[in-house]
PDB file of C-alpha atoms in Angstrom:
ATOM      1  CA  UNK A   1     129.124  15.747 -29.639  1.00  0.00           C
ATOM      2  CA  UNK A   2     130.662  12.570 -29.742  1.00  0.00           C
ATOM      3  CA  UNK A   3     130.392  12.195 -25.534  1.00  0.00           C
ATOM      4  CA  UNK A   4     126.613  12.800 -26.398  1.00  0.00           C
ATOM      5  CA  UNK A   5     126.368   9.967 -29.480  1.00  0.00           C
ATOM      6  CA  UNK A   6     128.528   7.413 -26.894  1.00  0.00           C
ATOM      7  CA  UNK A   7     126.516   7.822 -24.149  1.00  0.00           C
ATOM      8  CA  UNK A   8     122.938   7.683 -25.765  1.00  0.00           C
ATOM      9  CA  UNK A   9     124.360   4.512 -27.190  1.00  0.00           C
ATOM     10  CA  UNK A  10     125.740   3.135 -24.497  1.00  0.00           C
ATOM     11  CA  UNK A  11     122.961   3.660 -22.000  1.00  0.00           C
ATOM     12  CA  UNK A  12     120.254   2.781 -24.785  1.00  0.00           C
ATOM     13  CA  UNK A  13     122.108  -0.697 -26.161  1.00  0.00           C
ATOM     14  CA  UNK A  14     125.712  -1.229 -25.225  1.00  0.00           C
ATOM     15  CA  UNK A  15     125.158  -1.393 -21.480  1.00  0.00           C
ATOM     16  CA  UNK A  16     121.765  -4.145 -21.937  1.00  0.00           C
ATOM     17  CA  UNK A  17     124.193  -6.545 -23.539  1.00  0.00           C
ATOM     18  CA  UNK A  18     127.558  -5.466 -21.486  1.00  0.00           C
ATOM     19  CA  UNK A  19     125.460  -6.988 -18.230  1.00  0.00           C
ATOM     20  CA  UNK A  20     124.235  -9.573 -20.146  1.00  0.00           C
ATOM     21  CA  UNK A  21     127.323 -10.942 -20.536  1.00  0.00           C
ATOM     22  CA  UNK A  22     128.667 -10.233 -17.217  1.00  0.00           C
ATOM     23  CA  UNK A  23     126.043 -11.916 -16.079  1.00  0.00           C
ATOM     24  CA  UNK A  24     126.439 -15.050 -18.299  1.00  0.00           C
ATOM     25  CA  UNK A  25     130.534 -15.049 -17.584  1.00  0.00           C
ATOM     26  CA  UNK A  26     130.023 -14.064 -13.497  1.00  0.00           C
ATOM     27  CA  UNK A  27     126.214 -15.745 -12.658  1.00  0.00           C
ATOM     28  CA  UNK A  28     125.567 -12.781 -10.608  1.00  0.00           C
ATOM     29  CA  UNK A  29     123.269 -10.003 -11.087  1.00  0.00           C
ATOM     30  CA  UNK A  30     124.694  -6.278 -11.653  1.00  0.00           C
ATOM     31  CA  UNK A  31     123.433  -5.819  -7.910  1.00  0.00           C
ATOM     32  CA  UNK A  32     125.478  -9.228  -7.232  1.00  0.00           C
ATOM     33  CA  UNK A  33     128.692  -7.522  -8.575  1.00  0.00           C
ATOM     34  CA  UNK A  34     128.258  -4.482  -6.846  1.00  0.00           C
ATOM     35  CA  UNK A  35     128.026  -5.954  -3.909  1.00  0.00           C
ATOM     36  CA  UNK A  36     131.160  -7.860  -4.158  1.00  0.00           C
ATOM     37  CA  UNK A  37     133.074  -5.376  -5.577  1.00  0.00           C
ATOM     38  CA  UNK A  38     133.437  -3.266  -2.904  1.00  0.00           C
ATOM     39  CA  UNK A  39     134.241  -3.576   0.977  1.00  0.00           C
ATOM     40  CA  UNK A  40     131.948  -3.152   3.485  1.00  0.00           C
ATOM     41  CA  UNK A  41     131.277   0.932   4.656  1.00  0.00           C
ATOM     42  CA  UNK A  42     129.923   3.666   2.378  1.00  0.00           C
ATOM     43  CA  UNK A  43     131.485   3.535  -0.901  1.00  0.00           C
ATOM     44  CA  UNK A  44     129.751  -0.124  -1.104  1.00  0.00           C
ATOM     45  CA  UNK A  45     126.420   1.885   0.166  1.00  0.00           C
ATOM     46  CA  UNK A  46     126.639   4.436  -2.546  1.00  0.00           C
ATOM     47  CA  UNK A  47     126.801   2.137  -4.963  1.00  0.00           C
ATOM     48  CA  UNK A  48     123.852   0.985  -4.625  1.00  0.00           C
ATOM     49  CA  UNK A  49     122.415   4.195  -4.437  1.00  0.00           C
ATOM     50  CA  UNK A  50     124.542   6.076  -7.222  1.00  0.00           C
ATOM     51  CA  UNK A  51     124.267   3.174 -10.181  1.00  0.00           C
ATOM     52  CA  UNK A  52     120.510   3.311 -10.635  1.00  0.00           C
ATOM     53  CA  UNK A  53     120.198  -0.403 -10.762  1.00  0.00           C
ATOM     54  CA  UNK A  54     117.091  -0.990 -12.862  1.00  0.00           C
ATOM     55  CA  UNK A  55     113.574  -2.395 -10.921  1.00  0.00           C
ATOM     56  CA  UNK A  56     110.870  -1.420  -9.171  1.00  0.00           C
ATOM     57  CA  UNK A  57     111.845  -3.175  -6.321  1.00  0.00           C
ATOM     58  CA  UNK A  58     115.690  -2.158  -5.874  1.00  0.00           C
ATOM     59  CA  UNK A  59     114.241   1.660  -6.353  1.00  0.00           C
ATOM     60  CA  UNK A  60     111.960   1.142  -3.229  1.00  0.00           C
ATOM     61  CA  UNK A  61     114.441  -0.600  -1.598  1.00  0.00           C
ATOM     62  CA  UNK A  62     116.700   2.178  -1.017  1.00  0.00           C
ATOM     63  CA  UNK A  63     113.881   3.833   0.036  1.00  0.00           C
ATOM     64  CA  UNK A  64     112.773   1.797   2.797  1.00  0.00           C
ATOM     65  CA  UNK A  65     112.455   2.350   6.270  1.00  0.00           C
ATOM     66  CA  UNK A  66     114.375   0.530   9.077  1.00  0.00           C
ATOM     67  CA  UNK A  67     111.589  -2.148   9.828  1.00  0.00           C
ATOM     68  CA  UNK A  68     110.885  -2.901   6.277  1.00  0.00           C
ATOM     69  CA  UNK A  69     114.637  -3.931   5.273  1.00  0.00           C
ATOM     70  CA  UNK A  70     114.576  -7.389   6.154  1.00  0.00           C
ATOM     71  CA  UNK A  71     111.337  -7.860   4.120  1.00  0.00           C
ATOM     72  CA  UNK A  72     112.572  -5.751   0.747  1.00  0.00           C
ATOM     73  CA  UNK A  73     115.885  -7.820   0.820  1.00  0.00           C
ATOM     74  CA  UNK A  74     113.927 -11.092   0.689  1.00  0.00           C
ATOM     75  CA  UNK A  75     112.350  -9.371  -1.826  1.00  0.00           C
ATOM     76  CA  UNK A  76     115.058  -8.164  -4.069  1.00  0.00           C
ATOM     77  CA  UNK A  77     116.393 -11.557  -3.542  1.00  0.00           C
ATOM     78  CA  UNK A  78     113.244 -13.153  -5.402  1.00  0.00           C
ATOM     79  CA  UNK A  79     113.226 -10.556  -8.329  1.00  0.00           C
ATOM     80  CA  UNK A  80     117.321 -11.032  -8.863  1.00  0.00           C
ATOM     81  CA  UNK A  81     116.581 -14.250  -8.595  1.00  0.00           C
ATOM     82  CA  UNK A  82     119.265 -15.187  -6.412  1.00  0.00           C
ATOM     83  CA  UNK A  83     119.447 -18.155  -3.855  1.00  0.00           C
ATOM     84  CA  UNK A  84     118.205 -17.516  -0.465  1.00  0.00           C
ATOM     85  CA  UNK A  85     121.336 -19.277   0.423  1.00  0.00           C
ATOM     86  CA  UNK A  86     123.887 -16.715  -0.695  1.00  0.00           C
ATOM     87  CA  UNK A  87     123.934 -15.279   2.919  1.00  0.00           C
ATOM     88  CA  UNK A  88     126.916 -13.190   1.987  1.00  0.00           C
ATOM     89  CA  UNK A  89     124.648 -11.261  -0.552  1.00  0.00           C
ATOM     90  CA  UNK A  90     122.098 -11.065   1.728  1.00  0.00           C
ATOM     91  CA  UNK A  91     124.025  -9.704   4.945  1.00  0.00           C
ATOM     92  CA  UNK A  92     125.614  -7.103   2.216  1.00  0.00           C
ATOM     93  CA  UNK A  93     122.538  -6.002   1.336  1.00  0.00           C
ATOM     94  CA  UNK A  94     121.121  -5.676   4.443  1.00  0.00           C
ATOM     95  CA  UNK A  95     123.487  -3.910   5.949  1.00  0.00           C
ATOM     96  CA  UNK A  96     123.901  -1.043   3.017  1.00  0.00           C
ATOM     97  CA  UNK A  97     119.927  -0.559   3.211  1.00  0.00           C
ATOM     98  CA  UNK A  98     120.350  -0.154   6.728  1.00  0.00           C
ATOM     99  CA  UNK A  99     122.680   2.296   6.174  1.00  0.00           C
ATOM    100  CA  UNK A 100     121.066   4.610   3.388  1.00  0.00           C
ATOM    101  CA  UNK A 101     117.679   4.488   6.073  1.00  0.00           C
ATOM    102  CA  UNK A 102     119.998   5.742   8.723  1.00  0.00           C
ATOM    103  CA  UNK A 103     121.404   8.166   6.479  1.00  0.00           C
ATOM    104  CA  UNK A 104     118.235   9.416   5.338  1.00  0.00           C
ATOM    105  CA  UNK A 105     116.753   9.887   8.768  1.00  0.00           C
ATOM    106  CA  UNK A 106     120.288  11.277  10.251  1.00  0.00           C
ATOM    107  CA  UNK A 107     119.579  13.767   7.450  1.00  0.00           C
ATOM    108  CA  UNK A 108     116.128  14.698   8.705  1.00  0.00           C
ATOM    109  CA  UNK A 109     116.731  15.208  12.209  1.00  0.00           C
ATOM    110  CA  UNK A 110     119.950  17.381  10.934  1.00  0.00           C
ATOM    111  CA  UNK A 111     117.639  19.082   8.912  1.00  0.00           C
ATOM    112  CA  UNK A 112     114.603  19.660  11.486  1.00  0.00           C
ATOM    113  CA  UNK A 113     117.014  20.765  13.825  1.00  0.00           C
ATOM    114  CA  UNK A 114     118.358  23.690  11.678  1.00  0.00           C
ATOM    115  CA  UNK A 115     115.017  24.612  10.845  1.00  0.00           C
ATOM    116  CA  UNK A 116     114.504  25.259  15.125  1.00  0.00           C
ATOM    117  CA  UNK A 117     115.017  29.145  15.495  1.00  0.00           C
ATOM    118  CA  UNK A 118     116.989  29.966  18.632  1.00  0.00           C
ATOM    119  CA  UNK A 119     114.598  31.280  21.658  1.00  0.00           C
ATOM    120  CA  UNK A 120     116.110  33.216  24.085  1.00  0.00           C
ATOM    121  CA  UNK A 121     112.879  32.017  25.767  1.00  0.00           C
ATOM    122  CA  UNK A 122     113.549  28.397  26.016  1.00  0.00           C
ATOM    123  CA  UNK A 123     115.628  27.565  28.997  1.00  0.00           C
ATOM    124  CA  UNK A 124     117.035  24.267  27.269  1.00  0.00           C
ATOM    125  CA  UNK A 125     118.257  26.836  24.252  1.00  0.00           C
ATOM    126  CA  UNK A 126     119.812  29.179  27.101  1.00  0.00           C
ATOM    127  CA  UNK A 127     121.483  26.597  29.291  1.00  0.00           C
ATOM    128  CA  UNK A 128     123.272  25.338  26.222  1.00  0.00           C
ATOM    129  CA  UNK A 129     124.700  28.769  25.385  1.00  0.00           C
ATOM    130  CA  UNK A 130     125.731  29.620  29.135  1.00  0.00           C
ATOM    131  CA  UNK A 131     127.302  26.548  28.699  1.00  0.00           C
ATOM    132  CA  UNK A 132     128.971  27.157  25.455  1.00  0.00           C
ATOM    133  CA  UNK A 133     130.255  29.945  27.234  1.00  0.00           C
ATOM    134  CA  UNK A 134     131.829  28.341  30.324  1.00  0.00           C
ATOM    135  CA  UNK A 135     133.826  25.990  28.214  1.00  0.00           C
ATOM    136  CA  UNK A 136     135.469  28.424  26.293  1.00  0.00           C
ATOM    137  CA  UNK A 137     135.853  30.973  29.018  1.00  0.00           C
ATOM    138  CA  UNK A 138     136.293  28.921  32.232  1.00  0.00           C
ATOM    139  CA  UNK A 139     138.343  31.671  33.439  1.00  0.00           C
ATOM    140  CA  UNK A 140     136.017  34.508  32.960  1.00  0.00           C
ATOM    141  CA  UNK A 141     132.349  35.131  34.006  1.00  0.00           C
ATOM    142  CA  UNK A 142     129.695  36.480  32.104  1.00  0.00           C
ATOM    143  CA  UNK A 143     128.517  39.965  33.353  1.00  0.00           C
ATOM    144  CA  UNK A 144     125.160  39.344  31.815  1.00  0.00           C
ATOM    145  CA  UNK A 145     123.406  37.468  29.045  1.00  0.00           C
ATOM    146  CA  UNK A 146     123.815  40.200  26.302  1.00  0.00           C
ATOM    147  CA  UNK A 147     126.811  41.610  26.798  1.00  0.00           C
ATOM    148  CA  UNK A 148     129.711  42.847  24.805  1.00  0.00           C
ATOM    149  CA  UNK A 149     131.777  39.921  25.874  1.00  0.00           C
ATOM    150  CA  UNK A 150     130.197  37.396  23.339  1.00  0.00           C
ATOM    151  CA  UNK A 151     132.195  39.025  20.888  1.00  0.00           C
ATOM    152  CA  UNK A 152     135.356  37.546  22.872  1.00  0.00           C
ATOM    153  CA  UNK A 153     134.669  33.968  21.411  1.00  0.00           C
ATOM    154  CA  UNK A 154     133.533  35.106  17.996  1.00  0.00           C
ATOM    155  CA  UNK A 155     129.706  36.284  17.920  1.00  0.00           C
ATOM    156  CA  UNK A 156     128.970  39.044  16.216  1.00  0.00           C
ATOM    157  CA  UNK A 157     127.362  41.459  18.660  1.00  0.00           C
ATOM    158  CA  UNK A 158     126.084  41.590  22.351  1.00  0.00           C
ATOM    159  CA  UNK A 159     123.272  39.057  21.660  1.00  0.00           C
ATOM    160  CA  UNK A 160     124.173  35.837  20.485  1.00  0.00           C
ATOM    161  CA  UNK A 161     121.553  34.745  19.180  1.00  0.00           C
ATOM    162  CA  UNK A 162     121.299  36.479  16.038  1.00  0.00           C
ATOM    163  CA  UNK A 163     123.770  34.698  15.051  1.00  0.00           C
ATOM    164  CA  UNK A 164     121.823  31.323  14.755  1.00  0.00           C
ATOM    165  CA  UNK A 165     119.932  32.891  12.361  1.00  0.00           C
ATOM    166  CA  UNK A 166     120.927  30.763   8.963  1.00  0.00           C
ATOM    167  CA  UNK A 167     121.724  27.816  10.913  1.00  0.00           C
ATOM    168  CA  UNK A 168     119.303  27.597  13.884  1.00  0.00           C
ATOM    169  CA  UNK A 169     119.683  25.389  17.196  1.00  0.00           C
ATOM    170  CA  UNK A 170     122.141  23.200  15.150  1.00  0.00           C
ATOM    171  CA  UNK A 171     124.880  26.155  14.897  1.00  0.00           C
ATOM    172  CA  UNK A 172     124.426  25.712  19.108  1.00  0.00           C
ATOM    173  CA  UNK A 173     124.603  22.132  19.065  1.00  0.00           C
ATOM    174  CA  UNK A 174     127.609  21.992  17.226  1.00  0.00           C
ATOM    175  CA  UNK A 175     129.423  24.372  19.121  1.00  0.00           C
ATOM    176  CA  UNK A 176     128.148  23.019  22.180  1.00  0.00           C
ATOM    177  CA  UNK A 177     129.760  19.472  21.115  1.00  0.00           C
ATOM    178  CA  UNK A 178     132.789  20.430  19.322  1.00  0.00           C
ATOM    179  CA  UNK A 179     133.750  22.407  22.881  1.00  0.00           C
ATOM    180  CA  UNK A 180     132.654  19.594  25.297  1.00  0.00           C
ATOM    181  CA  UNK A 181     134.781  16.726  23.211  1.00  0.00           C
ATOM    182  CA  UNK A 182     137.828  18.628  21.739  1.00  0.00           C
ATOM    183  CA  UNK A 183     137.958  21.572  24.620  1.00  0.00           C
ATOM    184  CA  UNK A 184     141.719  21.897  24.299  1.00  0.00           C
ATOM    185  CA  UNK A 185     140.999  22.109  20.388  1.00  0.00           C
ATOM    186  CA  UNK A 186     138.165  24.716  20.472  1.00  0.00           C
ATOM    187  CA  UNK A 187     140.129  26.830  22.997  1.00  0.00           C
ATOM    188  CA  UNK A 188     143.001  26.630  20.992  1.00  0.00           C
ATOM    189  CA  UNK A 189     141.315  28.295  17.651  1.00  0.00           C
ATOM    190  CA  UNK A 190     139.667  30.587  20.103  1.00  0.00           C
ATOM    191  CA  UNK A 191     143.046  31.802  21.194  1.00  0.00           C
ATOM    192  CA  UNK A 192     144.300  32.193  17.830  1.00  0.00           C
ATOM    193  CA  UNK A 193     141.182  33.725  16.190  1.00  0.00           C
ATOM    194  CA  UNK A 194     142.220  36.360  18.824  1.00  0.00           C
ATOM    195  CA  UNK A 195     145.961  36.656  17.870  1.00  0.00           C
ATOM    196  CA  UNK A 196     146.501  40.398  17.155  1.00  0.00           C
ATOM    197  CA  UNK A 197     148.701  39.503  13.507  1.00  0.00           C
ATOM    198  CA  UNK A 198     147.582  35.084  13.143  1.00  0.00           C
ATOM    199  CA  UNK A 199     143.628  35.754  14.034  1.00  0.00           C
TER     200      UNK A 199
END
């Protein structure tokens, strides 16, 4: 009860006059302090996400797209009201609105990918699991494309790719990578997932 009363007052008239007076004592802008208060990489980012700094313009800034950055930081600049001159602001900004836009679109191409069901059809699809395969079996041919020997690196059954069900072509992808650029790693946990007491 008392979290409830404290926060209802603090969101509703404490925190209006706390940043008033941080900005009277500082000269900067919550935004301003933000900024500054954190080094550069994604905790500084989320900030600016996270902290739901009020204005119309700061909401569709971290909505932007790539091309439009430069343009909403000169424009966040002139509603803050701070100096074109404070390049330090200004690169800080830049950079963590580049960084949500990347995030967000990194997140839709993850996301579109996942949503591509595995063909058995598609040779690009195919070649990527034959070659899943001859990374983690270098040794050992496969005797056909559905065959019981999938189930020697983990898949379920003789046809791999009902396995892609939940996570579609990205399950692939990731395997596919994770094997290429830590091959001594992914045939390592291969060999123990088939330990007799350890897997």
């Amino acid at each position: 009860m008392l979290g409830h009363l404290w926060g209802f007052l603090y969101s509703n008239y404490l925190r209006f006059w706390l940043k008033w007076v941080l900005r009277l004592l500082t000269r900067k802008c919550e935004l301003q302090r933000l900024l500054d208060g954190y080094r550069a990489g994604a905790r500084r980012t989320l900030s600016i996400g996270n902290n739901g700094v009020p204005g119309q313009v700061l909401r569709n800034a971290v909505r932007v797209e790539e091309a439009e950055v430069e343009k909403c930081v000169r424009d966040v600049m002139k509603e803050k009201k701070i100096e074109q001159k404070d390049t330090r602001f200004k690169t800080n900004l830049h950079i963590s609105l580049l960084q949500i836009s990347g995030y967000k679109k990194l997140y839709l191409n993850v996301e579109n990918l996942r949503k591509v069901p595995y063909d058995s059809d598609n040779e690009e699809h195919e070649e990527q699991l034959i070659e899943l395969w001859n990374l983690l079996m270098p040794h050992e041919n496969l005797k056909a494309r559905i065959s019981k020997q999938w189930c020697d690196i983990g898949f379920q059954g003789d046809d791999p790719k009902t396995d892609f069900r939940g996570m579609g072509l990205l399950g692939l992808v990731n395997l596919v990578y994770f094997s290429k650029h830590y091959t001594d790693e992914a045939r390592q946990i291969l060999s123990r997932s088939n330990h007799p007491k350890l897997g």
